Short mmCIF file of C-alpha atoms in Angstrom, two decimals:
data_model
loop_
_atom_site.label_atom_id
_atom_site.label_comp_id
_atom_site.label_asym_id
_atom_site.label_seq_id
_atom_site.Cartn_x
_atom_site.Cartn_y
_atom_site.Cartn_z
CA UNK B 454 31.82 16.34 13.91
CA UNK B 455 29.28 15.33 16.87
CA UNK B 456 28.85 11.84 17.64
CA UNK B 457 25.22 11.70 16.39
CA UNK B 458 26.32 13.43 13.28
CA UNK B 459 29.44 10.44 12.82
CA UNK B 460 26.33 8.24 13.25
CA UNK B 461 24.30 9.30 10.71
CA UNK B 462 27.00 9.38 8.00
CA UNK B 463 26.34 6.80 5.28
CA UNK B 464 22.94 6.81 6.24
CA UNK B 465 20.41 7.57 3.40
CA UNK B 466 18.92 11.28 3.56
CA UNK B 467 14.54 11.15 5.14
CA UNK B 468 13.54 14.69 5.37
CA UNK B 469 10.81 14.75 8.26
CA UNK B 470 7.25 16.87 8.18
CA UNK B 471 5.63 16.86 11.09
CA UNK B 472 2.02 18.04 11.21
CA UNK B 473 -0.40 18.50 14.01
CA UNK B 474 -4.46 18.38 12.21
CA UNK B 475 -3.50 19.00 8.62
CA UNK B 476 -6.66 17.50 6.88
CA UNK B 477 -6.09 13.78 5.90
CA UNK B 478 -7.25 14.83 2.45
CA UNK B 479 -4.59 17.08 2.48
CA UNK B 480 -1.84 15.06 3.85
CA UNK B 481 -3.02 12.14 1.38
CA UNK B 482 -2.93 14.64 -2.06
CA UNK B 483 0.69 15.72 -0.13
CA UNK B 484 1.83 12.06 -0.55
CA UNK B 485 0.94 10.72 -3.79
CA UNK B 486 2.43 13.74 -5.16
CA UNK B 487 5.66 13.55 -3.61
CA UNK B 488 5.62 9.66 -3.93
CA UNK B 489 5.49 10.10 -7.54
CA UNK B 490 6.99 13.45 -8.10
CA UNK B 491 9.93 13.54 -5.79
CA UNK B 492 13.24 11.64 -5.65
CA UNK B 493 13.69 12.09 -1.94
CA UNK B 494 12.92 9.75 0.92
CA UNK B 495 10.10 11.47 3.18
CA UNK B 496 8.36 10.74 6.60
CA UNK B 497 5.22 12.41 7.23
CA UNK B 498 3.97 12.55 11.19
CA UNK B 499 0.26 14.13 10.89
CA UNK B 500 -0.79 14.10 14.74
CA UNK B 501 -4.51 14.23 14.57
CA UNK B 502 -6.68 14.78 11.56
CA UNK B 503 -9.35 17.54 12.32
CA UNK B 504 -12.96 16.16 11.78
CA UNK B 505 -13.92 13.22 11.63
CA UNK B 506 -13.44 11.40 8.02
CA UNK B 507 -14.14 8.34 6.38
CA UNK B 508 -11.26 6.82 4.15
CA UNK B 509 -11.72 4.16 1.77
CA UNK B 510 -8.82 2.66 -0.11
CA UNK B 511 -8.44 2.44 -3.69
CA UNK B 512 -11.55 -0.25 -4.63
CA UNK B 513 -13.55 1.02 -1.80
CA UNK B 514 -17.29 0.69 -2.44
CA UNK B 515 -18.93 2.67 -0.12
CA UNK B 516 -22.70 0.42 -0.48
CA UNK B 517 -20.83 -2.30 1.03
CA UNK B 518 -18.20 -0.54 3.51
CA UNK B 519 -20.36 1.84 4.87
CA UNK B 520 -23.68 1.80 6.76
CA UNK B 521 -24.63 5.36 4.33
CA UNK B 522 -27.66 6.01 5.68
CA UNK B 523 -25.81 7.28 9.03
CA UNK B 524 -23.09 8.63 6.98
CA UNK B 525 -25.34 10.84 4.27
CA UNK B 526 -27.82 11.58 7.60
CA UNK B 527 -24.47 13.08 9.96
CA UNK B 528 -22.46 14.39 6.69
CA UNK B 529 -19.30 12.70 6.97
CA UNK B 530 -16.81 13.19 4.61
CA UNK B 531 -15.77 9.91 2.82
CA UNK B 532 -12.87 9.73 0.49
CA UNK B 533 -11.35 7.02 -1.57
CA UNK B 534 -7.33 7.21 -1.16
CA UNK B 535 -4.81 6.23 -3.95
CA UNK B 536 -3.30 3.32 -1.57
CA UNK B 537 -4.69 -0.15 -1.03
CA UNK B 538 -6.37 -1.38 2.37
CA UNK B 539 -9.12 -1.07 4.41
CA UNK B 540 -11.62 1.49 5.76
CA UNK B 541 -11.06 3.95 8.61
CA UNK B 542 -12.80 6.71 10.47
CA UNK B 543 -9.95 9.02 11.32
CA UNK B 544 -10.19 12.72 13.89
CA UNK B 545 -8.27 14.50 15.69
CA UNK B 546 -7.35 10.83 17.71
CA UNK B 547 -5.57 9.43 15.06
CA UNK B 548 -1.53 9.40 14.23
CA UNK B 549 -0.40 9.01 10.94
CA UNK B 550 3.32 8.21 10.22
CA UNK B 551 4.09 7.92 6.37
CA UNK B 552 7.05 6.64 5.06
CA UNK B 553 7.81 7.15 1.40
CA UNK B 554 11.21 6.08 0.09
CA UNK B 555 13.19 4.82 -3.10
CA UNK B 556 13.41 1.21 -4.02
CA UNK B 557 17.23 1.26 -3.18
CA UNK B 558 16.20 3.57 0.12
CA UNK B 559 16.89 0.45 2.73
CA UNK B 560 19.30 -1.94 2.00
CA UNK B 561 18.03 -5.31 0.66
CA UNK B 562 15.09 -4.99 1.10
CA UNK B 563 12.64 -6.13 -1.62
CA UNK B 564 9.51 -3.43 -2.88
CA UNK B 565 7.08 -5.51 -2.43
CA UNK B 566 4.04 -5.77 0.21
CA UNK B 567 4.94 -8.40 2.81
CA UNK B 568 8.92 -7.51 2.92
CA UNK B 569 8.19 -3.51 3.27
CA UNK B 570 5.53 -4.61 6.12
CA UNK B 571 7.67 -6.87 8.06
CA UNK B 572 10.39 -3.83 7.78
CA UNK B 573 7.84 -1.39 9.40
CA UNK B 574 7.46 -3.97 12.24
CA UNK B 575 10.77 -4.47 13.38
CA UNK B 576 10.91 -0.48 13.26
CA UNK B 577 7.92 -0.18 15.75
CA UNK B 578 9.04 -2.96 17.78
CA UNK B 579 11.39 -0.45 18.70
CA UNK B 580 9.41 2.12 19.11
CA UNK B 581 7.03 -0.14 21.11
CA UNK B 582 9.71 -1.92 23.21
CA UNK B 583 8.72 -2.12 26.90
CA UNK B 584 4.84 -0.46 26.27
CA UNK B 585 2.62 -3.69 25.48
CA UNK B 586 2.25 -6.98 23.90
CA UNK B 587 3.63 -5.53 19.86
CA UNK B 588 3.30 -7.43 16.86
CA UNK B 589 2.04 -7.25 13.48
CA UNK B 590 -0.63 -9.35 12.75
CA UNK B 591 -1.00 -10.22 9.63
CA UNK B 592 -1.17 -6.59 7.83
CA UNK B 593 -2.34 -4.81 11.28
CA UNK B 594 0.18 -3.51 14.59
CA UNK B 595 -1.54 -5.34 17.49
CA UNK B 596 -1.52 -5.38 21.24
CA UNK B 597 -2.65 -8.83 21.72
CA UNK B 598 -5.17 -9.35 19.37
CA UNK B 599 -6.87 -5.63 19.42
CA UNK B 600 -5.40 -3.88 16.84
CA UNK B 601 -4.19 -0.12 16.94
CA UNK B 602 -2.80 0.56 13.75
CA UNK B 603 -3.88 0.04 10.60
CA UNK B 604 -1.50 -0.23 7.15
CA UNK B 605 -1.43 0.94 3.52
CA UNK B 606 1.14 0.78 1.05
CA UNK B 607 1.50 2.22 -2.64
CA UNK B 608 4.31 0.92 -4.72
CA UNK B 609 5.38 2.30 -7.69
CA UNK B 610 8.26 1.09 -10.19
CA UNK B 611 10.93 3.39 -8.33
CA UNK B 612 9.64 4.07 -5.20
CA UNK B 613 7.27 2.86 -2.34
CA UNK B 614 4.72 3.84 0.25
CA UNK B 615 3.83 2.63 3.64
CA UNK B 616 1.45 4.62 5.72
CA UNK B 617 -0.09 4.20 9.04
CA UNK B 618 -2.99 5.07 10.79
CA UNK B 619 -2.87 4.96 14.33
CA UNK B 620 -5.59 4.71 16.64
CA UNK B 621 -4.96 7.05 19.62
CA UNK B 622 -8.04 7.37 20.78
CA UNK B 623 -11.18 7.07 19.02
CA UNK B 624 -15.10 7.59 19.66
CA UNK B 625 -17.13 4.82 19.58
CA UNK B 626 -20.26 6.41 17.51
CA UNK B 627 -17.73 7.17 14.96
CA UNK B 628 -16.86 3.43 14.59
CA UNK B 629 -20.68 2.85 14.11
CA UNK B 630 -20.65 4.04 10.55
CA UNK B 631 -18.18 1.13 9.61
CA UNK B 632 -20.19 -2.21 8.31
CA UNK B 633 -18.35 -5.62 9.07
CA UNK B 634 -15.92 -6.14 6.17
CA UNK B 635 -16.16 -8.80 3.76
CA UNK B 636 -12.73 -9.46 3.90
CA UNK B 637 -11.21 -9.25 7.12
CA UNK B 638 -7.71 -10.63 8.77
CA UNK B 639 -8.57 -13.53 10.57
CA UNK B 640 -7.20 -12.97 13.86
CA UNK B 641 -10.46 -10.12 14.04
CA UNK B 642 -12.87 -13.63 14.46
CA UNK B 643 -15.70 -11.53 13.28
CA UNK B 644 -15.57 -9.42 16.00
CA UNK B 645 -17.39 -6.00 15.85
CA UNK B 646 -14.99 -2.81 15.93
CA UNK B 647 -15.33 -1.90 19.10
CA UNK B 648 -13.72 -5.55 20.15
CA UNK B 649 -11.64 -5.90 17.91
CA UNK B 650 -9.42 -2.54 18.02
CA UNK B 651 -7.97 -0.56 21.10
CA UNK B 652 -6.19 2.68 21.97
CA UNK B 653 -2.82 3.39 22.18
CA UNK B 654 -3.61 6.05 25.02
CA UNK B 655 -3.64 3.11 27.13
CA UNK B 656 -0.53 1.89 26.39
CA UNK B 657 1.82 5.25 26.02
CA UNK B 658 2.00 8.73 26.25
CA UNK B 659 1.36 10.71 23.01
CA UNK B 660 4.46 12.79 22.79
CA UNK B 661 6.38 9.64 23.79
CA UNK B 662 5.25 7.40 20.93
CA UNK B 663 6.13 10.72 18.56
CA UNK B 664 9.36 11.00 20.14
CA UNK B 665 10.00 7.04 20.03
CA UNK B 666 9.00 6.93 16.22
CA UNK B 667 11.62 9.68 14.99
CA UNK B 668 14.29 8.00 16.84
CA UNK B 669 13.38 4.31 15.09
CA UNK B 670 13.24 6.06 11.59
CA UNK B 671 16.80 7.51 12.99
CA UNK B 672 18.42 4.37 13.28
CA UNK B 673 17.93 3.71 9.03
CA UNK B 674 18.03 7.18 8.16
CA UNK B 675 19.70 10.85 8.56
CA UNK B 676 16.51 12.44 9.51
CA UNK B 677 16.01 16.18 8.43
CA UNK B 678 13.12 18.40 9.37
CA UNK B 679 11.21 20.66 6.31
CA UNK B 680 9.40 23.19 7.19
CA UNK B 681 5.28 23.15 5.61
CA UNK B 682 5.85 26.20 4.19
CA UNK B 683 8.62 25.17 2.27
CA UNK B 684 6.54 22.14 1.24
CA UNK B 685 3.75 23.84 -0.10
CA UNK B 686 5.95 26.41 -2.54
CA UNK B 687 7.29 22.70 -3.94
CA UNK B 688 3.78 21.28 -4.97
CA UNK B 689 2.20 21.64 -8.33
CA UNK B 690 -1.27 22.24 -7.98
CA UNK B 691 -1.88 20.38 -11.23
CA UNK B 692 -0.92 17.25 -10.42
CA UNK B 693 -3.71 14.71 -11.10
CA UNK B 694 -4.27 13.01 -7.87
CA UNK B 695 -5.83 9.58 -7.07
CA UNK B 696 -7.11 10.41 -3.70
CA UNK B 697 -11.16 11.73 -3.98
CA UNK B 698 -13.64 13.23 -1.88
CA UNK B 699 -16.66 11.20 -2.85
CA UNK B 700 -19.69 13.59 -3.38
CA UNK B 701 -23.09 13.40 -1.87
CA UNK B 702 -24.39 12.78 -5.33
CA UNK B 703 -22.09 9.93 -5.30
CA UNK B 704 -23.09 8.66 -1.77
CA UNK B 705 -26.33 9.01 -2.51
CA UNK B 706 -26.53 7.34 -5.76
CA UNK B 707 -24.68 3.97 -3.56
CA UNK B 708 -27.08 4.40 -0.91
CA UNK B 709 -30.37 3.96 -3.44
CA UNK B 710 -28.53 0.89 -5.37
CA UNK B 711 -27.53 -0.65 -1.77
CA UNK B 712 -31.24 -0.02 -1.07
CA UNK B 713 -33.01 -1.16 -4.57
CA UNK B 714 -30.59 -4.56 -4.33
CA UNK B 715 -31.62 -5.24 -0.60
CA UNK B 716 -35.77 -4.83 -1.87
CA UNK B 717 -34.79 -7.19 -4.77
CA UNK B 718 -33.13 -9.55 -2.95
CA UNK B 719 -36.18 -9.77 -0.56
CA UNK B 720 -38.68 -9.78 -3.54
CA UNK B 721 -36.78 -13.17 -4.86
CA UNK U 207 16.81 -13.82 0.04
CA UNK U 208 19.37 -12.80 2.81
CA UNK U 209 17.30 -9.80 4.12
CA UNK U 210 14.31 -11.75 4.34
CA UNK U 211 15.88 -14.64 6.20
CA UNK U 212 17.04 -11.83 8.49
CA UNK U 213 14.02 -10.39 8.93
CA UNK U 214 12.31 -13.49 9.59
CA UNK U 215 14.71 -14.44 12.57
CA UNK U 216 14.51 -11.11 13.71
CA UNK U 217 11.02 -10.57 13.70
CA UNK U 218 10.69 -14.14 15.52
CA UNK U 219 13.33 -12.89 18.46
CA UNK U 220 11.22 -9.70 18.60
CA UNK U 221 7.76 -11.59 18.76
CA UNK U 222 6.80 -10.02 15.24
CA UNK U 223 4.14 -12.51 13.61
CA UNK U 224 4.07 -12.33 9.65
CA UNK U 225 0.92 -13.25 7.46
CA UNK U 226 0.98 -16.55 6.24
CA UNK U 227 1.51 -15.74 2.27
CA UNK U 228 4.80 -14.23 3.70
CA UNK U 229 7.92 -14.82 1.41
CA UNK U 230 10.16 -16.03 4.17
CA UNK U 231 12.23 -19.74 3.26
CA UNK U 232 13.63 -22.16 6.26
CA UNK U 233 16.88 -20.40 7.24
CA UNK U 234 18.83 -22.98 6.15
CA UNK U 235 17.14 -23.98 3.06
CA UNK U 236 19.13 -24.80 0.08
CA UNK U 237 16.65 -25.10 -2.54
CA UNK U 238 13.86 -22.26 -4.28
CA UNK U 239 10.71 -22.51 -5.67
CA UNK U 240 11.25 -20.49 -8.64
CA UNK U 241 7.98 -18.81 -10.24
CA UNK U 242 7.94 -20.26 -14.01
CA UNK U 243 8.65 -18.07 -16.86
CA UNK U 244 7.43 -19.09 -20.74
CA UNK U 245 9.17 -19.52 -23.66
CA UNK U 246 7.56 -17.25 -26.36
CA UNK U 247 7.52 -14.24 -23.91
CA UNK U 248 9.51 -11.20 -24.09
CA UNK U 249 9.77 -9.76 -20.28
CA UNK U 250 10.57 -6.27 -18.41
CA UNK U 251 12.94 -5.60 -15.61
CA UNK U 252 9.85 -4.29 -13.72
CA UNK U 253 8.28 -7.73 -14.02
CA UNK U 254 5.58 -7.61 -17.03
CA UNK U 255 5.54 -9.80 -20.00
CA UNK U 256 4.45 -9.57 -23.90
CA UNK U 257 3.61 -11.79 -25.96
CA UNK U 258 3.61 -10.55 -29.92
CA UNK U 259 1.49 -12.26 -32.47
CA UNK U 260 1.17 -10.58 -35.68
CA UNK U 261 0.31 -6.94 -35.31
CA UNK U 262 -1.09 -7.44 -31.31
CA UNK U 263 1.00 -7.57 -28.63
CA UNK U 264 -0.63 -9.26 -25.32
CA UNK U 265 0.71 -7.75 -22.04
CA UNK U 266 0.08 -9.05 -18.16
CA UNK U 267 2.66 -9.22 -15.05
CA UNK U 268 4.66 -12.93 -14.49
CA UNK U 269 4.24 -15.28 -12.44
CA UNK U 270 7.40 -13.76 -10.06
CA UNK U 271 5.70 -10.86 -9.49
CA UNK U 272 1.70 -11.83 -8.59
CA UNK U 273 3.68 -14.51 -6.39
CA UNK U 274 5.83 -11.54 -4.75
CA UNK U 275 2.74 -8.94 -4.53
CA UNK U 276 0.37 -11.92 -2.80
CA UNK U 277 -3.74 -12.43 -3.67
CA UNK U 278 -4.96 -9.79 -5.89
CA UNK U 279 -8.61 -7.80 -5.05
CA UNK U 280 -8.65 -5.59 -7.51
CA UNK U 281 -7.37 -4.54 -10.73
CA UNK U 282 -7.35 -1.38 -12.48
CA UNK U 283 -6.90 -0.85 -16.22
CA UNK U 284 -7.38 1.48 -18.83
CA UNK U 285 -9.88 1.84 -21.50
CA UNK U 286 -9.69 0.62 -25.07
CA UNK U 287 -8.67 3.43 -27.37
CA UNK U 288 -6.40 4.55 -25.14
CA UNK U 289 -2.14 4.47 -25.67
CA UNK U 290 0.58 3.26 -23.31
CA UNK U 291 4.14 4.33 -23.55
CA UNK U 292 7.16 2.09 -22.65
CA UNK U 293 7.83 1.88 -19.36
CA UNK U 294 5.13 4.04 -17.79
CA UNK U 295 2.13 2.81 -16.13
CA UNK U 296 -1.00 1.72 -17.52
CA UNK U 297 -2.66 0.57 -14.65
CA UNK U 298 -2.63 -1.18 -11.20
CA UNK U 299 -3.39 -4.21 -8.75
CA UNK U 300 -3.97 -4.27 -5.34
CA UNK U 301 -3.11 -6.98 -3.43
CA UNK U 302 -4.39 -7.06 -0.30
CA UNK U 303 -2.93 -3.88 1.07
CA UNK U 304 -0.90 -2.56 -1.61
CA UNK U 305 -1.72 -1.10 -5.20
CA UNK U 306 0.99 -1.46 -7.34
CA UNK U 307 1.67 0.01 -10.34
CA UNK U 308 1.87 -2.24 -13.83
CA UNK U 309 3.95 -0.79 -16.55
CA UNK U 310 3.77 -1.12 -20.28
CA UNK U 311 6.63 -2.61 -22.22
CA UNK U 312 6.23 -1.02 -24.94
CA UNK U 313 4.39 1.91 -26.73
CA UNK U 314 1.14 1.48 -28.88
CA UNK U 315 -2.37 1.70 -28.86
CA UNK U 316 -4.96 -0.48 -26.34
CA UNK U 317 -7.21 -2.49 -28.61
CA UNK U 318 -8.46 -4.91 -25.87
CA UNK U 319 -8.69 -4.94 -22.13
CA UNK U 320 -9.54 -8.09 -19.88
CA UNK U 321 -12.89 -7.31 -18.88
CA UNK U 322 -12.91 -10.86 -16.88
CA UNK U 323 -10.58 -9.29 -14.18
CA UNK U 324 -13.19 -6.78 -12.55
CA UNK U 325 -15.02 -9.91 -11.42
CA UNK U 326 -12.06 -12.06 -11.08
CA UNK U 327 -9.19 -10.50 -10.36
CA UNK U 328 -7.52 -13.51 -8.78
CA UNK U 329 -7.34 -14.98 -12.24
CA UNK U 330 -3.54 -12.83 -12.20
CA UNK U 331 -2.49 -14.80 -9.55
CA UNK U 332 -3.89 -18.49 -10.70
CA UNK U 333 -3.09 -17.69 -14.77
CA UNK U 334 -0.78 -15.24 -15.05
CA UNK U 335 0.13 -15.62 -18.90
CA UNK U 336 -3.16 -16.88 -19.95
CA UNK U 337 -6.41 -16.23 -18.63
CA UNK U 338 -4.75 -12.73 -16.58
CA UNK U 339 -3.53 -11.36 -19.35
CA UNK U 340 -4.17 -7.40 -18.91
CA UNK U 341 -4.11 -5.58 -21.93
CA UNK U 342 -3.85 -6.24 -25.82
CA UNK U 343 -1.64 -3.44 -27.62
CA UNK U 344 -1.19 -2.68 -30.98
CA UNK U 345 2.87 -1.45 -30.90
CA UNK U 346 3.11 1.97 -32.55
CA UNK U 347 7.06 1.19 -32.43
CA UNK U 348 7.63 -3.19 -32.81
CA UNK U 349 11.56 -2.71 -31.94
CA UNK U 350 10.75 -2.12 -28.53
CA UNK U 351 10.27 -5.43 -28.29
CA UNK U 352 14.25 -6.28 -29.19
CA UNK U 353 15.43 -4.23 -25.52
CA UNK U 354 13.31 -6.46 -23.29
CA UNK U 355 14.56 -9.44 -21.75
CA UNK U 356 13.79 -13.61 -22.87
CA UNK U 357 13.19 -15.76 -21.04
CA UNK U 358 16.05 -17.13 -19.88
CA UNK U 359 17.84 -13.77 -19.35
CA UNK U 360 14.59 -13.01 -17.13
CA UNK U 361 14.89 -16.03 -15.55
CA UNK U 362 18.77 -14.76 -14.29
CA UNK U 363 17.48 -11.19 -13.65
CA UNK U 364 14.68 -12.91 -10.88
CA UNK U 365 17.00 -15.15 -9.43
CA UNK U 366 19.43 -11.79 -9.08
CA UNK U 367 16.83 -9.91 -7.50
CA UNK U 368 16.36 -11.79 -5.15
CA UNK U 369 19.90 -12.98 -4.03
CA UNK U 370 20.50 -9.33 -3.78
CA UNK U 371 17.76 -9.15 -0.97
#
């Protein structure tokens, strides 16, 4: 036996897909199904999305999220995913890591929100040693105060999800379809996107963050890579997932009540 | 509790910041604020209660677990007319960041949903037997009800949960 391999014994099993622009509607129908399907512990790299996308989490309401005017007018995509959270604009600048794992997967620690968020931290403080100013702020990995990553979690009775979006680059006109949330961490001080988030580009080298982030997930787990074909022959294509592309119909149908309520607000 | 007291000093030495509803006690702390849990109740391991009067059965999640899952958003619940089964989910709450799944005790039929918790969905975390009550169930099979926990053996099976961590 190696010494890695004497290192990794004891260590639960995290089989490892690594993607480079699978679709984030995709990846996201990929991971509620094997959060609630499978019995395995999975982490999911997608490096880049292709075009750009608008994801919503689960009570998303696009009238109030979204300036949809710019959004019908351009056509982008906006979906509602099946986790929790906030609004992003992901492309082929964004990172995802997903973690999905079994209650029992790390030791003591508790399924809940806050403990399975402060557990992701300490694993990218590792991956971030020695690259910038890390921490998690409130639900958000910061430099500073400019945020580069942003969080969602799903948590069912068995098992968990925590996935990441991070912000490797990004295009500023893409950030201009996002309103100001209502509800927004306070460290952002009502500042506009463009102030209040950075990129990672700045801070290390693509492959190296990649690299980094395997060998983190390394030190909990006995990480083995799967293959996407082998993936796909394991899905059922009838599973009845959360995660929806919104239609134009729907888009549109928000963008006339967002208008009618701003005339009758004016008319009062 | 151990895990998160290790976390927290952890986190601290690696300049990790927390949010401030985290569920992190003074290291040295010998006391706990235990979340209350009613008489009358009958509870599940994964943290929703019932209460059974007559032939309805009122379901929500305790006290432990909206204090554990932090400030709900939103809440999503099924239909009336619709059935749960024991044990499987029903519906969900997001907190924050997080949906989480809320299971059905027991099996029956949903004659009555909280309609107050699309506006208010906080009302889970300020009333969590009373005014956040979830769902009202008419139980196709009442001896369900005899394999969940009372209160005082949920009271034991929260305070082992969380030793464990």
């Amino acid at each position: 036996m190696t010494i890695s391999q004497t290192r990794n014994v004891g260590l639960p099993l995290m089989k490892l897909v690594r993607w480079k622009g699978v679709p984030i509607l995709q990846q996201l129908h990929l991971e509620e199904q094997l959060l609630r399907t499978s019995s395995e512990n999975w982490c999911i790299i997608n490096d880049g999305a292709n075009d750009p996308t608008i994801v919503m989490g689960i009570s998303g309401k696009p009238a109030q999220l979204l300036k949809l005017d710019s959004v019908l007018n351009d056509r982008i995509p906006v979906i509602r995913r099946y986790t929790g959270g906030g609004t992003v604009v992901v492309d082929c600048g964004t990172v995802f890591v997903t973690f999905i794992c079994n209650k029992d997967a790390v030791p003591g620690l508790q399924p809940y929100p806050q403990p399975i968020m402060s557990w992701s931290s300490l694993l990218y403080a590792l991956v971030f040693r020695g690259f910038g100013d890390f921490s998690l702020r409130e639900n958000d990995y910061a430099f500073g105060n400019h945020k580069f990553g942003g969080n969602a979690q799903s948590i069912t009775k068995n098992r968990w999800i925590h996935h990441t979006s991070f912000l490797w680059d990004y295009e500023a006109r893409n950030m201009a379809y996002l309103k100001l949330p209502a509800r927004a961490p306070e460290y952002r001080v009502a500042r506009d996107h463009l102030e209040f988030i950075c990129r990672m580009k700045d801070y290390m080298p693509r492959s190296v963050f990649v690299d980094r982030t395997i060998k983190a997930v390394e030190t909990h787990f006995s990480v083995r890579p799967v293959e996407l074909e082998a993936m796909e022959t394991n899905l059922n294509s009838k599973f009845p997932h959360s995660t929806k592309l919104l239609t134009e119909q729907e888009l549109e149908a928000a963008a006339f009540e967002s208008h009618f309520e701003k005339a009758l607000s004016h008319s009062l | 509790m151990a895990l998160r007291m290790w976390a927290s000093s952890t986190a601290n030495a690696l300049r990790v910041s927390c949010a401030s509803k985290a569920h992190v006690s003074p290291a040295f702390s010998l006391s706990r604020c235990f979340s209350s849990v009613l008489d009358g109740l009958k509870y599940a391991t994964s943290h929703e209660w019932v209460k059974h009067e007559g032939s309805v059965a009122t379901i929500g999640i305790t006290d432990h677990a909206q204090d554990h899952l932090g400030e709900v958003v939103f809440v999503e619940i099924p239909e009336p007319g619709g059935s749960v089964s024991k044990g499987n989910g029903f519906g969900a709450v997001e907190s924050v960041k997080a949906t989480s799944d809320v299971n059905s005790p027991i099996s029956g039929e949903v004659v009555e949903v909280n309609s107050k918790l699309s506006e208010a969905p906080g009302l889970i975390n300020s009333s969590p037997y009373e005014d956040g009550w979830m769902i009202k169930v008419k139980p196709s099979n009442p001896s369900e009800l005899e394999s969940l926990m009372g209160p005082k053996e949920y009271t034991k099976f929260c305070e082992e949960e969380d030793a464990a961590h």
